[in-house]
């Protein structure tokens, strides 16, 4: 009997581990499609968001394996266990948008994406893109 109980407990742990890994598994990737790192661009510029292994859903929709984009502009990543701020450095795309057009002043800028859940909190583990640097002419 103990043996069966141990097998059942192990099964539950394995299923829980797989479910957690699926929410942001090794094949899941958040990235900026364009502009590319090091690009020289004009303002306004179009930024296209990419997501592989999960889906995009508007804020407020609590669906498994989904989230919405947050663009970090010229700022450090926010705390990855709290609601993502919303200001000129942290832009929310709660409508499920996968691209945007933004105005940036001439000079060097950094861009990075964070995928937020239905309540604007990063997933656990967090999905964060590589940082992209651009120069606006």
CSV table of C-alpha atoms in Angstrom, one decimal, residues 11-107:
chain,number,residue,atom,x,y,z
A,11,UNK,CA,2.9,11.0,-10.3
A,12,UNK,CA,1.3,14.2,-8.9
A,13,UNK,CA,4.7,15.8,-8.5
A,14,UNK,CA,5.7,14.9,-12.1
A,15,UNK,CA,2.5,16.3,-13.5
A,16,UNK,CA,2.9,19.5,-11.5
A,17,UNK,CA,6.4,19.9,-12.8
A,18,UNK,CA,5.4,19.4,-16.4
A,19,UNK,CA,2.5,21.9,-16.1
A,20,UNK,CA,4.8,24.5,-14.7
A,21,UNK,CA,7.5,23.9,-17.3
A,22,UNK,CA,4.9,24.2,-20.1
A,23,UNK,CA,4.0,27.7,-19.0
A,24,UNK,CA,7.4,28.9,-20.0
A,25,UNK,CA,9.4,25.9,-21.2
A,26,UNK,CA,12.8,25.8,-22.8
A,27,UNK,CA,11.2,26.3,-26.3
A,28,UNK,CA,9.3,29.4,-25.2
A,29,UNK,CA,10.9,32.6,-26.5
A,30,UNK,CA,10.0,36.3,-26.3
A,31,UNK,CA,11.9,38.5,-28.8
A,32,UNK,CA,11.9,41.8,-30.8
A,33,UNK,CA,11.4,40.9,-34.5
A,34,UNK,CA,12.3,44.4,-35.6
A,35,UNK,CA,14.2,46.7,-35.3
A,36,UNK,CA,17.4,44.6,-35.1
A,37,UNK,CA,20.1,45.2,-32.5
A,38,UNK,CA,22.4,48.0,-33.6
A,39,UNK,CA,19.9,49.4,-36.2
A,40,UNK,CA,20.0,53.0,-37.2
A,41,UNK,CA,16.4,54.1,-37.5
A,42,UNK,CA,14.2,57.2,-38.0
A,43,UNK,CA,11.4,58.2,-35.6
A,44,UNK,CA,8.7,57.3,-35.4
A,45,UNK,CA,9.7,53.6,-35.6
A,46,UNK,CA,7.7,50.5,-35.8
A,47,UNK,CA,8.6,47.8,-33.2
A,48,UNK,CA,7.3,44.2,-33.9
A,49,UNK,CA,7.1,41.8,-31.0
A,50,UNK,CA,7.7,38.0,-31.3
A,51,UNK,CA,6.5,35.2,-29.1
A,52,UNK,CA,7.2,31.5,-29.6
A,53,UNK,CA,5.7,28.7,-27.5
A,54,UNK,CA,2.8,30.7,-25.9
A,55,UNK,CA,0.0,32.9,-27.1
A,56,UNK,CA,-1.0,36.5,-26.9
A,57,UNK,CA,-4.2,37.5,-25.0
A,58,UNK,CA,-5.5,40.8,-23.9
A,59,UNK,CA,-5.0,41.9,-20.3
A,60,UNK,CA,-7.8,40.6,-18.1
A,61,UNK,CA,-8.0,37.3,-19.9
A,62,UNK,CA,-6.7,34.6,-17.6
A,63,UNK,CA,-6.0,31.8,-20.1
A,64,UNK,CA,-3.2,29.2,-19.8
A,65,UNK,CA,0.0,29.8,-21.7
A,66,UNK,CA,-0.9,33.3,-22.7
A,67,UNK,CA,0.2,36.9,-21.8
A,68,UNK,CA,0.6,40.3,-23.3
A,69,UNK,CA,3.5,42.4,-24.2
A,70,UNK,CA,5.2,45.2,-22.1
A,71,UNK,CA,7.9,47.3,-23.8
A,72,UNK,CA,10.7,48.6,-21.7
A,73,UNK,CA,12.3,51.7,-23.2
A,74,UNK,CA,15.6,53.1,-21.9
A,75,UNK,CA,15.1,51.6,-18.4
A,76,UNK,CA,16.1,48.6,-16.4
A,77,UNK,CA,13.8,45.6,-16.2
A,78,UNK,CA,11.1,46.0,-13.6
A,79,UNK,CA,10.8,43.8,-10.6
A,80,UNK,CA,9.9,40.4,-12.1
A,81,UNK,CA,7.6,39.4,-9.2
A,82,UNK,CA,5.4,42.5,-9.1
A,83,UNK,CA,3.0,44.4,-11.4
A,84,UNK,CA,4.9,46.0,-14.2
A,85,UNK,CA,4.8,49.8,-13.9
A,86,UNK,CA,3.1,51.9,-16.6
A,87,UNK,CA,4.8,55.1,-17.7
A,88,UNK,CA,6.9,56.5,-20.5
A,89,UNK,CA,9.6,53.8,-19.9
A,90,UNK,CA,7.2,50.8,-19.4
A,91,UNK,CA,4.5,50.7,-22.1
A,92,UNK,CA,1.7,48.2,-21.8
A,93,UNK,CA,0.0,46.5,-24.7
A,94,UNK,CA,-3.0,45.1,-22.9
A,95,UNK,CA,-5.1,44.9,-26.1
A,96,UNK,CA,-2.9,42.0,-27.2
A,97,UNK,CA,-1.0,44.1,-29.8
A,98,UNK,CA,2.0,42.5,-31.4
A,99,UNK,CA,3.5,45.7,-32.8
A,100,UNK,CA,3.6,49.4,-32.1
A,101,UNK,CA,4.9,52.7,-33.5
A,102,UNK,CA,6.7,55.0,-31.1
A,103,UNK,CA,8.5,58.3,-31.2
A,104,UNK,CA,12.0,58.5,-29.9
A,105,UNK,CA,14.4,61.5,-29.7
A,106,UNK,CA,17.6,61.3,-31.7
A,107,UNK,CA,20.3,59.3,-30.0
